[in-house]
Every structure is written in structure tokens, then in C-alpha cells.
mmCIF file of C-alpha atoms in Angstrom:
data_model
loop_
_atom_site.group_PDB
_atom_site.id
_atom_site.type_symbol
_atom_site.label_atom_id
_atom_site.label_comp_id
_atom_site.label_asym_id
_atom_site.label_seq_id
_atom_site.Cartn_x
_atom_site.Cartn_y
_atom_site.Cartn_z
ATOM 1 C CA MET A 293 8.728 26.874 -0.887
ATOM 2 C CA PHE A 294 5.530 25.448 0.558
ATOM 3 C CA PRO A 295 5.574 22.073 2.359
ATOM 4 C CA VAL A 296 4.167 19.120 0.420
ATOM 5 C CA ARG A 297 1.662 18.480 3.198
ATOM 6 C CA MET A 298 0.180 21.954 2.746
ATOM 7 C CA ILE A 299 0.028 21.591 -1.029
ATOM 8 C CA LYS A 300 -1.841 18.288 -0.781
ATOM 9 C CA ARG A 301 -4.251 19.794 1.762
ATOM 10 C CA VAL A 302 -4.941 23.016 -0.127
ATOM 11 C CA PHE A 303 -5.071 21.797 -3.713
ATOM 12 C CA PRO A 304 -8.288 19.725 -3.399
ATOM 13 C CA ILE A 305 -10.103 22.851 -2.178
ATOM 14 C CA LEU A 306 -8.803 24.871 -5.119
ATOM 15 C CA ALA A 307 -9.689 22.063 -7.528
ATOM 16 C CA LEU A 308 -13.209 21.948 -6.082
ATOM 17 C CA SER A 309 -13.526 25.714 -6.556
ATOM 18 C CA ILE A 310 -12.436 25.465 -10.195
ATOM 19 C CA PHE A 311 -14.577 22.389 -10.842
ATOM 20 C CA SER A 312 -17.748 23.824 -9.291
ATOM 21 C CA SER A 313 -17.407 27.171 -11.077
ATOM 22 C CA MET A 314 -16.878 25.486 -14.455
ATOM 23 C CA LEU A 315 -19.679 23.030 -13.712
ATOM 24 C CA GLY A 316 -21.949 26.011 -13.121
ATOM 25 C CA ALA A 317 -20.802 27.623 -16.351
ATOM 26 C CA GLY A 318 -21.338 24.346 -18.203
ATOM 27 C CA ILE A 319 -24.765 23.562 -16.765
ATOM 28 C CA VAL A 320 -26.293 26.675 -18.308
ATOM 29 C CA ILE A 321 -24.959 25.983 -21.837
ATOM 30 C CA PRO A 322 -27.810 23.683 -22.943
ATOM 31 C CA LEU A 323 -30.393 25.583 -20.873
ATOM 32 C CA LEU A 324 -29.901 29.239 -21.773
ATOM 33 C CA PRO A 325 -30.883 29.043 -25.462
ATOM 34 C CA LEU A 326 -34.180 27.342 -24.604
ATOM 35 C CA TYR A 327 -34.777 29.554 -21.569
ATOM 36 C CA ALA A 328 -34.073 32.754 -23.517
ATOM 37 C CA GLU A 329 -36.179 31.701 -26.508
ATOM 38 C CA SER A 330 -39.096 31.010 -24.179
ATOM 39 C CA MET A 331 -38.872 34.708 -23.241
ATOM 40 C CA GLY A 332 -38.873 35.745 -26.893
ATOM 41 C CA ALA A 333 -35.141 36.375 -27.305
ATOM 42 C CA SER A 334 -33.965 37.146 -30.834
ATOM 43 C CA GLY A 335 -30.669 35.913 -32.238
ATOM 44 C CA ILE A 336 -28.936 39.145 -31.260
ATOM 45 C CA TRP A 337 -30.189 38.918 -27.683
ATOM 46 C CA LEU A 338 -29.152 35.279 -27.502
ATOM 47 C CA GLY A 339 -25.667 36.247 -28.626
ATOM 48 C CA ALA A 340 -25.579 39.010 -26.019
ATOM 49 C CA ILE A 341 -26.567 36.558 -23.295
ATOM 50 C CA PHE A 342 -23.689 34.237 -24.128
ATOM 51 C CA ALA A 343 -21.159 36.996 -24.834
ATOM 52 C CA GLY A 344 -22.009 38.872 -21.630
ATOM 53 C CA PHE A 345 -20.158 36.337 -19.499
ATOM 54 C CA SER A 346 -16.904 36.594 -21.460
ATOM 55 C CA ILE A 347 -17.109 40.381 -21.810
ATOM 56 C CA SER A 348 -17.477 41.100 -18.107
ATOM 57 C CA ARG A 349 -14.901 38.455 -17.144
ATOM 58 C CA THR A 350 -12.418 39.967 -19.586
ATOM 59 C CA ILE A 351 -12.856 43.416 -18.030
ATOM 60 C CA VAL A 352 -12.599 42.431 -14.364
ATOM 61 C CA THR A 353 -10.013 39.632 -14.476
ATOM 62 C CA PRO A 354 -6.914 41.896 -14.691
ATOM 63 C CA ILE A 355 -8.295 44.045 -11.879
ATOM 64 C CA PHE A 356 -8.982 41.113 -9.566
ATOM 65 C CA GLY A 357 -5.672 39.486 -10.478
ATOM 66 C CA ARG A 358 -3.721 42.588 -9.507
ATOM 67 C CA LEU A 359 -5.735 43.097 -6.317
ATOM 68 C CA SER A 360 -5.211 39.474 -5.289
ATOM 69 C CA ASP A 361 -1.441 39.976 -5.621
ATOM 70 C CA ARG A 362 -1.733 42.769 -3.088
ATOM 71 C CA SER A 363 -4.401 41.557 -0.672
ATOM 72 C CA GLY A 364 -4.488 37.761 -1.000
ATOM 73 C CA ARG A 365 -6.401 35.100 -2.906
ATOM 74 C CA LYS A 366 -8.932 33.687 -0.457
ATOM 75 C CA PRO A 367 -11.402 36.629 -0.293
ATOM 76 C CA PHE A 368 -11.854 36.682 -4.075
ATOM 77 C CA ILE A 369 -12.349 32.926 -4.358
ATOM 78 C CA CYS A 370 -14.912 32.892 -1.543
ATOM 79 C CA ILE A 371 -16.844 35.929 -2.794
ATOM 80 C CA GLY A 372 -16.896 34.524 -6.321
ATOM 81 C CA LEU A 373 -18.268 31.159 -5.169
ATOM 82 C CA PHE A 374 -20.932 32.890 -3.067
ATOM 83 C CA PHE A 375 -22.068 35.001 -6.024
ATOM 84 C CA TYR A 376 -22.154 31.899 -8.213
ATOM 85 C CA ALA A 377 -24.611 30.400 -5.724
ATOM 86 C CA LEU A 378 -26.779 33.542 -5.799
ATOM 87 C CA ILE A 379 -26.677 33.708 -9.591
ATOM 88 C CA SER A 380 -28.477 30.367 -9.805
ATOM 89 C CA LEU A 381 -31.444 31.976 -8.052
ATOM 90 C CA GLY A 382 -31.203 34.919 -10.432
ATOM 91 C CA PHE A 383 -31.670 32.597 -13.411
ATOM 92 C CA ILE A 384 -34.788 31.145 -11.797
ATOM 93 C CA TRP A 385 -36.321 34.518 -10.938
ATOM 94 C CA ALA A 386 -35.482 36.228 -14.239
ATOM 95 C CA ASP A 387 -38.577 37.070 -16.282
ATOM 96 C CA SER A 388 -37.091 39.040 -19.196
ATOM 97 C CA VAL A 389 -34.273 38.777 -21.694
ATOM 98 C CA SER A 390 -32.620 41.951 -20.403
ATOM 99 C CA GLN A 391 -32.501 40.443 -16.918
ATOM 100 C CA LEU A 392 -30.782 37.355 -18.322
ATOM 101 C CA VAL A 393 -28.141 39.577 -19.933
ATOM 102 C CA LEU A 394 -27.585 41.352 -16.606
ATOM 103 C CA ILE A 395 -27.297 38.036 -14.765
ATOM 104 C CA ARG A 396 -24.741 36.778 -17.266
ATOM 105 C CA LEU A 397 -22.698 39.957 -16.815
ATOM 106 C CA VAL A 398 -22.652 39.362 -13.047
ATOM 107 C CA HIS A 399 -21.895 35.702 -13.774
ATOM 108 C CA GLY A 400 -18.774 36.791 -15.651
ATOM 109 C CA VAL A 401 -17.675 39.073 -12.801
ATOM 110 C CA ALA A 402 -17.937 36.168 -10.366
ATOM 111 C CA GLY A 403 -16.069 33.967 -12.825
ATOM 112 C CA GLY A 404 -13.244 36.503 -12.852
ATOM 113 C CA MET A 405 -12.911 36.032 -9.099
ATOM 114 C CA ILE A 406 -12.718 32.236 -9.131
ATOM 115 C CA LEU A 407 -10.868 30.618 -12.032
ATOM 116 C CA PRO A 408 -7.874 32.957 -12.470
ATOM 117 C CA ILE A 409 -7.443 33.548 -8.737
ATOM 118 C CA ALA A 410 -7.683 29.850 -7.868
ATOM 119 C CA GLN A 411 -5.150 29.056 -10.589
ATOM 120 C CA ALA A 412 -2.902 31.826 -9.268
ATOM 121 C CA TYR A 413 -3.114 30.155 -5.845
ATOM 122 C CA VAL A 414 -2.081 26.868 -7.487
ATOM 123 C CA GLY A 415 0.844 28.711 -9.054
ATOM 124 C CA ASP A 416 1.786 30.144 -5.652
ATOM 125 C CA ILE A 417 2.074 26.732 -4.024
ATOM 126 C CA SER A 418 3.616 24.860 -6.987
ATOM 127 C CA PRO A 419 7.250 23.896 -6.262
ATOM 128 C CA GLU A 420 9.830 24.932 -8.839
ATOM 129 C CA GLY A 421 10.134 22.212 -11.452
ATOM 130 C CA GLU A 422 6.612 20.907 -10.739
ATOM 131 C CA GLU A 423 4.584 23.743 -12.246
ATOM 132 C CA GLY A 424 3.372 21.533 -15.089
ATOM 133 C CA LYS A 425 2.204 18.803 -12.730
ATOM 134 C CA TRP A 426 0.027 21.035 -10.570
ATOM 135 C CA MET A 427 -1.258 23.211 -13.408
ATOM 136 C CA GLY A 428 -2.105 19.971 -15.218
ATOM 137 C CA TYR A 429 -4.237 18.956 -12.248
ATOM 138 C CA SER A 430 -5.798 22.423 -12.271
ATOM 139 C CA ASN A 431 -6.646 22.172 -15.965
ATOM 140 C CA ALA A 432 -8.118 18.713 -15.337
ATOM 141 C CA ALA A 433 -10.524 20.252 -12.818
ATOM 142 C CA PHE A 434 -11.381 22.952 -15.375
ATOM 143 C CA PHE A 435 -12.244 20.535 -18.182
ATOM 144 C CA SER A 436 -14.003 18.081 -15.856
ATOM 145 C CA GLY A 437 -16.399 20.774 -14.691
ATOM 146 C CA PHE A 438 -16.931 22.161 -18.164
ATOM 147 C CA GLY A 439 -17.421 18.651 -19.553
ATOM 148 C CA PHE A 440 -19.853 17.347 -16.935
ATOM 149 C CA GLY A 441 -21.801 20.618 -16.749
ATOM 150 C CA PRO A 442 -23.751 20.348 -20.016
ATOM 151 C CA LEU A 443 -24.430 16.644 -19.396
ATOM 152 C CA MET A 444 -25.740 17.341 -15.912
ATOM 153 C CA GLY A 445 -27.767 20.336 -17.070
ATOM 154 C CA GLY A 446 -29.391 18.347 -19.851
ATOM 155 C CA VAL A 447 -30.210 15.309 -17.697
ATOM 156 C CA LEU A 448 -31.592 17.326 -14.776
ATOM 157 C CA THR A 449 -33.709 19.504 -17.042
ATOM 158 C CA GLU A 450 -35.135 16.532 -18.917
ATOM 159 C CA HIS A 451 -36.088 14.538 -15.817
ATOM 160 C CA LEU A 452 -36.601 17.121 -13.053
ATOM 161 C CA GLY A 453 -37.016 20.498 -14.736
ATOM 162 C CA MET A 454 -34.876 23.529 -15.482
ATOM 163 C CA ASP A 455 -35.267 25.059 -12.020
ATOM 164 C CA ILE A 456 -33.741 21.966 -10.412
ATOM 165 C CA ALA A 457 -30.723 22.288 -12.695
ATOM 166 C CA PHE A 458 -30.213 25.889 -11.574
ATOM 167 C CA PHE A 459 -30.712 24.939 -7.901
ATOM 168 C CA THR A 460 -28.117 22.188 -8.299
ATOM 169 C CA MET A 461 -25.667 24.687 -9.755
ATOM 170 C CA GLY A 462 -26.251 26.978 -6.781
ATOM 171 C CA GLY A 463 -26.025 24.200 -4.203
ATOM 172 C CA LEU A 464 -22.697 22.902 -5.479
ATOM 173 C CA ASN A 465 -21.160 26.363 -5.469
ATOM 174 C CA LEU A 466 -22.568 27.109 -2.026
ATOM 175 C CA LEU A 467 -20.951 23.909 -0.742
ATOM 176 C CA ALA A 468 -17.644 24.927 -2.330
ATOM 177 C CA PHE A 469 -18.028 28.373 -0.718
ATOM 178 C CA PHE A 470 -18.391 26.944 2.796
ATOM 179 C CA ILE A 471 -15.472 24.553 2.279
ATOM 180 C CA ALA A 472 -13.267 27.402 1.055
ATOM 181 C CA VAL A 473 -14.265 29.685 3.934
ATOM 182 C CA CYS A 474 -13.607 27.010 6.551
ATOM 183 C CA PHE A 475 -10.568 25.191 5.211
ATOM 184 C CA LEU A 476 -8.723 27.299 2.619
ATOM 185 C CA PRO A 477 -5.780 29.082 4.292
ATOM 186 C CA GLU A 478 -4.659 32.505 3.166
ATOM 187 C CA ILE A 479 -1.104 32.961 1.955
ATOM 188 C CA SER A 480 0.711 35.858 3.554
ATOM 189 C CA ARG A 481 1.816 38.694 1.273
ATOM 190 C CA GLN A 482 5.436 37.938 2.162
ATOM 191 C CA LYS A 483 5.136 34.393 0.807
ATOM 192 C CA LEU A 484 3.469 35.453 -2.434
ATOM 193 C CA SER A 485 6.431 37.345 -3.808
ATOM 194 C CA ALA A 486 9.664 38.913 -2.728
ATOM 195 C CA SER A 487 8.755 42.176 -4.480
ATOM 196 C CA PRO A 488 5.550 44.070 -5.323
ATOM 197 C CA PRO A 489 3.790 43.033 -8.546
ATOM 198 C CA LEU A 490 4.880 44.962 -11.624
ATOM 199 C CA SER A 491 2.512 46.915 -13.851
ATOM 200 C CA PHE A 492 0.783 45.423 -16.872
ATOM 201 C CA LYS A 493 2.823 47.819 -19.025
ATOM 202 C CA GLU A 494 6.018 46.294 -17.687
ATOM 203 C CA MET A 495 4.565 42.820 -18.159
ATOM 204 C CA SER A 496 3.763 43.608 -21.804
ATOM 205 C CA GLN A 497 7.495 44.044 -22.380
ATOM 206 C CA SER A 498 8.032 40.373 -21.558
ATOM 207 C CA GLY A 499 8.287 38.417 -24.805
ATOM 208 C CA THR A 500 7.272 35.263 -22.971
ATOM 209 C CA MET A 501 4.043 36.797 -21.659
ATOM 210 C CA VAL A 502 3.150 38.239 -25.071
ATOM 211 C CA GLY A 503 3.847 34.865 -26.657
ATOM 212 C CA LEU A 504 1.726 33.042 -24.083
ATOM 213 C CA PHE A 505 -1.112 35.535 -24.545
ATOM 214 C CA SER A 506 -0.973 35.087 -28.327
ATOM 215 C CA PHE A 507 -0.945 31.299 -28.021
ATOM 216 C CA ARG A 508 -3.894 31.153 -25.607
ATOM 217 C CA LEU A 509 -6.022 33.553 -27.632
ATOM 218 C CA ALA A 510 -5.347 31.771 -30.930
ATOM 219 C CA LEU A 511 -5.869 28.246 -29.594
ATOM 220 C CA THR A 512 -9.066 29.237 -27.780
ATOM 221 C CA PHE A 513 -10.304 30.997 -30.924
ATOM 222 C CA GLY A 514 -10.066 27.728 -32.854
ATOM 223 C CA ARG A 515 -11.511 25.625 -30.054
ATOM 224 C CA ALA A 516 -14.475 27.986 -29.532
ATOM 225 C CA SER A 517 -15.212 27.985 -33.264
ATOM 226 C CA PHE A 518 -15.033 24.191 -33.240
ATOM 227 C CA PHE A 519 -17.536 23.852 -30.394
ATOM 228 C CA THR A 520 -19.854 26.423 -31.952
ATOM 229 C CA PHE A 521 -20.048 24.927 -35.426
ATOM 230 C CA LEU A 522 -19.370 21.220 -34.885
ATOM 231 C CA PRO A 523 -23.002 20.544 -33.840
ATOM 232 C CA VAL A 524 -24.275 22.299 -36.974
ATOM 233 C CA PHE A 525 -21.788 20.507 -39.233
ATOM 234 C CA ALA A 526 -22.538 17.123 -37.662
ATOM 235 C CA ALA A 527 -26.322 17.560 -37.806
ATOM 236 C CA THR A 528 -26.788 19.183 -41.201
ATOM 237 C CA GLY A 529 -23.766 17.802 -43.007
ATOM 238 C CA LEU A 530 -23.620 14.264 -41.643
ATOM 239 C CA GLY A 531 -27.131 13.794 -40.273
ATOM 240 C CA LEU A 532 -25.982 12.872 -36.765
ATOM 241 C CA ARG A 533 -28.535 12.771 -33.948
ATOM 242 C CA PRO A 534 -28.234 15.132 -30.952
ATOM 243 C CA ASN A 535 -27.167 12.322 -28.607
ATOM 244 C CA LEU A 536 -24.186 11.465 -30.837
ATOM 245 C CA ILE A 537 -23.233 15.131 -31.066
ATOM 246 C CA GLY A 538 -23.318 15.261 -27.274
ATOM 247 C CA VAL A 539 -21.010 12.249 -27.151
ATOM 248 C CA LEU A 540 -18.513 14.004 -29.428
ATOM 249 C CA LEU A 541 -18.370 17.117 -27.257
ATOM 250 C CA ALA A 542 -18.252 15.130 -24.011
ATOM 251 C CA VAL A 543 -15.399 12.943 -25.281
ATOM 252 C CA TYR A 544 -13.415 16.025 -26.286
ATOM 253 C CA LEU A 545 -13.803 17.762 -22.920
ATOM 254 C CA LEU A 546 -13.520 14.775 -20.590
ATOM 255 C CA LEU A 547 -10.545 13.335 -22.450
ATOM 256 C CA SER A 548 -8.902 16.761 -22.175
ATOM 257 C CA SER A 549 -9.371 16.447 -18.426
ATOM 258 C CA LEU A 550 -7.807 12.983 -18.257
ATOM 259 C CA LEU A 551 -4.902 13.773 -20.572
ATOM 260 C CA GLY A 552 -4.090 16.991 -18.740
ATOM 261 C CA ILE A 553 -2.693 15.094 -15.747
ATOM 262 C CA PRO A 554 0.050 13.075 -17.503
ATOM 263 C CA ALA A 555 0.656 16.002 -19.868
ATOM 264 C CA GLY A 556 1.426 18.198 -16.868
ATOM 265 C CA ARG A 557 4.109 15.782 -15.701
ATOM 266 C CA ILE A 558 5.545 15.645 -19.219
ATOM 267 C CA ALA A 559 5.736 19.464 -19.185
ATOM 268 C CA ASP A 560 8.079 19.223 -16.187
ATOM 269 C CA ARG A 561 10.450 16.855 -18.016
ATOM 270 C CA PHE A 562 10.626 18.178 -21.570
ATOM 271 C CA SER A 563 10.888 21.558 -23.265
ATOM 272 C CA ARG A 564 7.695 23.454 -22.501
ATOM 273 C CA ARG A 565 8.168 25.686 -25.517
ATOM 274 C CA PHE A 566 8.365 22.644 -27.793
ATOM 275 C CA LEU A 567 5.216 21.158 -26.232
ATOM 276 C CA VAL A 568 3.259 24.384 -26.795
ATOM 277 C CA VAL A 569 4.248 24.425 -30.466
ATOM 278 C CA LEU A 570 3.522 20.695 -30.864
ATOM 279 C CA GLY A 571 0.057 21.143 -29.365
ATOM 280 C CA CYS A 572 -0.679 23.999 -31.768
ATOM 281 C CA LEU A 573 0.396 21.923 -34.763
ATOM 282 C CA ILE A 574 -1.829 19.026 -33.696
ATOM 283 C CA SER A 575 -4.697 21.496 -33.289
ATOM 284 C CA PHE A 576 -4.066 22.763 -36.814
ATOM 285 C CA VAL A 577 -4.307 19.222 -38.178
ATOM 286 C CA TYR A 578 -7.567 18.236 -36.467
ATOM 287 C CA LEU A 579 -9.332 21.495 -37.332
ATOM 288 C CA ALA A 580 -8.237 21.343 -40.965
ATOM 289 C CA LEU A 581 -9.509 17.751 -41.250
ATOM 290 C CA VAL A 582 -12.995 18.336 -39.802
ATOM 291 C CA PRO A 583 -14.573 19.349 -43.163
ATOM 292 C CA LEU A 584 -13.226 16.100 -44.656
ATOM 293 C CA ALA A 585 -14.964 13.871 -42.093
ATOM 294 C CA HIS A 586 -17.771 11.692 -43.472
ATOM 295 C CA ASP A 587 -19.194 9.922 -40.418
ATOM 296 C CA PHE A 588 -19.423 9.829 -36.627
ATOM 297 C CA TRP A 589 -16.297 7.718 -36.132
ATOM 298 C CA GLN A 590 -14.101 10.058 -38.127
ATOM 299 C CA LEU A 591 -15.372 13.027 -36.125
ATOM 300 C CA LEU A 592 -14.794 11.075 -32.918
ATOM 301 C CA ALA A 593 -11.192 10.411 -33.940
ATOM 302 C CA LEU A 594 -10.717 14.118 -34.640
ATOM 303 C CA CYS A 595 -12.179 15.006 -31.232
ATOM 304 C CA VAL A 596 -9.636 12.673 -29.628
ATOM 305 C CA LEU A 597 -6.858 14.295 -31.667
ATOM 306 C CA GLY A 598 -8.085 17.768 -30.713
ATOM 307 C CA SER A 599 -8.155 16.963 -27.008
ATOM 308 C CA LEU A 600 -4.632 15.543 -27.321
ATOM 309 C CA GLY A 601 -3.328 18.728 -28.944
ATOM 310 C CA GLY A 602 -4.814 21.012 -26.326
ATOM 311 C CA SER A 603 -3.721 18.741 -23.477
ATOM 312 C CA ILE A 604 -0.116 18.754 -24.684
ATOM 313 C CA ALA A 605 0.051 22.531 -25.063
ATOM 314 C CA LEU A 606 -1.974 23.921 -22.169
ATOM 315 C CA PRO A 607 -0.138 22.498 -19.105
ATOM 316 C CA ALA A 608 3.190 23.528 -20.631
ATOM 317 C CA ALA A 609 1.920 27.045 -21.330
ATOM 318 C CA SER A 610 0.367 27.257 -17.860
ATOM 319 C CA ALA A 611 3.675 26.227 -16.289
ATOM 320 C CA LEU A 612 5.488 28.950 -18.241
ATOM 321 C CA THR A 613 2.872 31.433 -17.018
ATOM 322 C CA VAL A 614 3.566 30.395 -13.419
ATOM 323 C CA GLU A 615 7.276 31.030 -13.988
ATOM 324 C CA GLU A 616 6.457 34.509 -15.278
ATOM 325 C CA GLY A 617 4.065 35.020 -12.373
ATOM 326 C CA ARG A 618 6.924 34.692 -9.913
ATOM 327 C CA LYS A 619 8.465 37.773 -11.542
ATOM 328 C CA TYR A 620 5.410 39.917 -12.290
ATOM 329 C CA GLY A 621 2.862 38.776 -9.694
ATOM 330 C CA MET A 622 1.088 35.437 -9.952
ATOM 331 C CA GLY A 623 -2.426 36.870 -9.978
ATOM 332 C CA SER A 624 -1.526 39.390 -12.667
ATOM 333 C CA ALA A 625 0.178 36.814 -14.913
ATOM 334 C CA ILE A 626 -2.635 34.262 -14.630
ATOM 335 C CA ALA A 627 -5.134 37.087 -15.220
ATOM 336 C CA VAL A 628 -3.467 37.999 -18.522
ATOM 337 C CA PHE A 629 -3.503 34.321 -19.529
ATOM 338 C CA THR A 630 -7.207 34.103 -18.640
ATOM 339 C CA VAL A 631 -8.072 37.315 -20.501
ATOM 340 C CA ALA A 632 -6.666 35.697 -23.646
ATOM 341 C CA LEU A 633 -9.006 32.757 -23.003
ATOM 342 C CA SER A 634 -12.018 35.055 -22.637
ATOM 343 C CA ILE A 635 -11.206 37.055 -25.772
ATOM 344 C CA GLY A 636 -10.762 33.885 -27.797
ATOM 345 C CA MET A 637 -14.065 32.484 -26.550
ATOM 346 C CA ALA A 638 -15.894 35.697 -27.440
ATOM 347 C CA VAL A 639 -14.249 36.620 -30.741
ATOM 348 C CA GLY A 640 -13.834 33.136 -32.218
ATOM 349 C CA PRO A 641 -17.506 32.249 -32.719
ATOM 350 C CA ILE A 642 -18.455 35.783 -33.796
ATOM 351 C CA LEU A 643 -15.762 36.160 -36.453
ATOM 352 C CA SER A 644 -16.156 32.575 -37.648
ATOM 353 C CA GLY A 645 -19.911 33.051 -37.842
ATOM 354 C CA ALA A 646 -19.538 36.191 -39.923
ATOM 355 C CA ILE A 647 -17.291 34.354 -42.381
ATOM 356 C CA VAL A 648 -19.640 31.358 -42.497
ATOM 357 C CA ASP A 649 -22.501 33.680 -43.472
ATOM 358 C CA PHE A 650 -20.611 34.634 -46.629
ATOM 359 C CA THR A 651 -19.025 31.257 -47.428
ATOM 360 C CA THR A 652 -19.709 27.770 -46.022
ATOM 361 C CA ILE A 653 -19.530 26.211 -42.580
ATOM 362 C CA ASN A 654 -16.213 24.603 -43.515
ATOM 363 C CA SER A 655 -14.643 28.067 -43.326
ATOM 364 C CA ALA A 656 -15.074 28.114 -39.545
ATOM 365 C CA PHE A 657 -12.821 25.079 -39.143
ATOM 366 C CA TYR A 658 -10.268 26.276 -41.688
ATOM 367 C CA LEU A 659 -10.086 29.646 -39.929
ATOM 368 C CA GLY A 660 -9.568 27.887 -36.595
ATOM 369 C CA ALA A 661 -6.766 25.829 -38.140
ATOM 370 C CA VAL A 662 -5.070 28.956 -39.477
ATOM 371 C CA MET A 663 -5.346 30.582 -36.045
ATOM 372 C CA ALA A 664 -3.613 27.572 -34.465
ATOM 373 C CA LEU A 665 -0.697 28.082 -36.859
ATOM 374 C CA VAL A 666 -0.680 31.822 -36.176
ATOM 375 C CA GLY A 667 -0.623 31.142 -32.435
ATOM 376 C CA ALA A 668 2.331 28.782 -32.814
ATOM 377 C CA GLY A 669 4.202 31.271 -34.986
ATOM 378 C CA LEU A 670 3.645 34.215 -32.645
ATOM 379 C CA PHE A 671 4.614 32.138 -29.621
ATOM 380 C CA VAL A 672 7.863 31.007 -31.263
ATOM 381 C CA TRP A 673 8.668 34.564 -32.367
ATOM 382 C CA PHE A 674 8.042 36.322 -29.065
ATOM 383 C CA THR A 675 9.826 33.665 -26.989
ATOM 384 C CA ARG A 676 12.760 33.211 -29.368
ATOM 385 C CA SER A 677 15.330 34.882 -27.106
ATOM 386 C CA LYS A 678 13.926 33.647 -23.811
ATOM 387 C CA ILE A 679 13.289 29.911 -23.989
ATOM 388 C CA ALA A 680 15.022 27.105 -25.858
ATOM 389 C CA LEU A 681 12.759 25.274 -28.304
ATOM 390 C CA CYS A 682 14.139 21.843 -27.368
#
């Protein structure tokens, strides 16, 4: 058990690390398509640039998670933040599409050092019975960074130029690096766990971990498809202007950040398994209703509903992951949870896009809705003998 004073001193540093890394990831979202097209990137190359981040993060996250269980969290967080700062310069100096792909691969490696390891640190210091509260705060930092990133990137590029946006990304992560180096304490191996972390093979025999992995992958699949095709649906189907589309996405992400805090506290008071299932069902509803929307206000209402569904489910699932992490190794458990996120982000848009090519854009949202139901079903099935539903 860690003293409350230490938790309150350490958590802001971890939140800053998560926020700055997600801000950096978000800043490049509106910039990379334009930047890559200016270098003559084709659609395939553009897809490779965006997928490179998720692919490399998926590969390295389990490795870094396991290593952090053995050697500590701080070195990985600090190295990741430092590389994030250097990557911003790489974007500026890149003069070919292939270099952008390489930079994004390195970007994903650095991302695998920050987000899952910082969240594992949060899990380490979370008192029993308060896992939802602190993971809710952690998720709030995640969505805040990812929500403000595209807004900041767009504003800075429009008024000061693309290079300034990349420099800002680097400066914020460099600041977070120095703060982490100077003020983030390392947790001794003895305090991390009473026993060595178990293998991923042994972890795969945990119904709870398999259920959590299935839930995270399925929910992220639907959310990634939503973010990929909502702008197209809103622009071509409803004739909405880019600024209104930006408002829709910002409301979804920033509201997810705000709702994550009270939702985390709720996850400590009510059945976490029930909350995960409830969040999936709400996600099914909002995704299935998107094709039926006829104007901006209806889409806005669905964005609010979508953020509510994710905010209810994610802190509860994160808290369950922390509980499993105490048995299998916190870094390893959070890494598995994060790998599901990365796979969902990579596979969702690709598979949805392939189906859209043969049908209509509505299929992307219907597929996401079905995946939310599948995620709920798999989670209930794999956790049936471990956790009470209510």
C-alpha cells in the first residue's frame, strides 16, 4: 500500500506523461495527410504512415510491459518522452514518404514506452478498492491529450505554420521528460509485486484477461471506424462544414475525458462487469443510429451518447485490468490491454473501409455496432465464472 501523499505527488507527473504523449499523437492527425500528400504520397503510403504507429506499438508494448515489471517503470517513461521530443524534429527534417513511415514506426515504439508503462505505474500505486478512481483520472489524461491535440495542431498550422506545430509537440514532451527525470520516483521491485510476473501464456489462461482483451479490441474497433468515417458521412451525406465536423470529434473526445473521472468513482462502487457490458450496449446503440442521423444536432447527440458509453465501460475495465495486474505483473497486464487498443485502431478502419468499398458508408457504423455487441458477449462469456455481473 502506497501512502496517499505519495500517490498525490506522483500521479500528476504520470498524468502529464500520458497527456503530453497523446497530445503529440493527436497534433499530427490533421497534419500528416497534408504533409504526406505534399511529398506525393499515394493512398497506400498514407495508410502505411498512419498504420505504422499502431503496428510498431503493438509489437513492442508486451516486451516493454514485461521488462518494466522486472526493471522498473521510470526508465521506459523517460526514454519514451525523450524520443517523442526527438521525433518532432524528425517530422520537420523528413523529405520523403519513406522517411515519414520510418518516423511513425519509431513514434509507435516510443508510444509503447509511455502510455502502457505510465498506466501500469498508476495501477501500482492505486489502493485496493480505488482502482476505478485512479484509472479514471488516467483515462481522462489520455482523452484530454488526444482531444486537444488535433485542435492545437490545426490552429498552430493555420496561424504559425506546420513546423511550429511539430516544435510545440517536441517542446511539451521535452518538458514532460525533464519533469519525469527530476521528480518521478522509481518503485522498488519488492513493492511492485510479491512474486515474479507470470508468462503471457499463463496470462492467456485467465478468463478475465481474455475477456478484457476482447472487450477493448471490439470497442476500439467500433470507435476507430466511427472516427474514420464520421467526417466523410457528415460532409458528403449531411453537407456539414469542416468546422462543425471538428466540433463533433472534439465534443466526443473531451466529454470522454470529463466523464471518465466520475465514471471511475462509480466503477469502485458498482459491479465493474456490469458497467463494462452497459458501456458496450450504449456503444452499440449510438453506432447503429449514426446512419439514421439527418443533421448536425442529431450527430452531436450521438457523439455525447458515444462518449458516455465508452466512459462507463473503460474505467471499469481498466480497474479490472489492475486487479489482474497484481497477479500477473502490472506492466504485462496493462500491455495486453493496450495491445488490444492498438489492434482495434489498426484493424477497425481497414476492415470497415474494405466493406464500405463494396457497400455503402453506413456499413462502417453497422459493423462497429455489431463489434460492440460481440465485445460485450465475449466479455460476459470469458468472465462468467470469475466476476459477478451485478
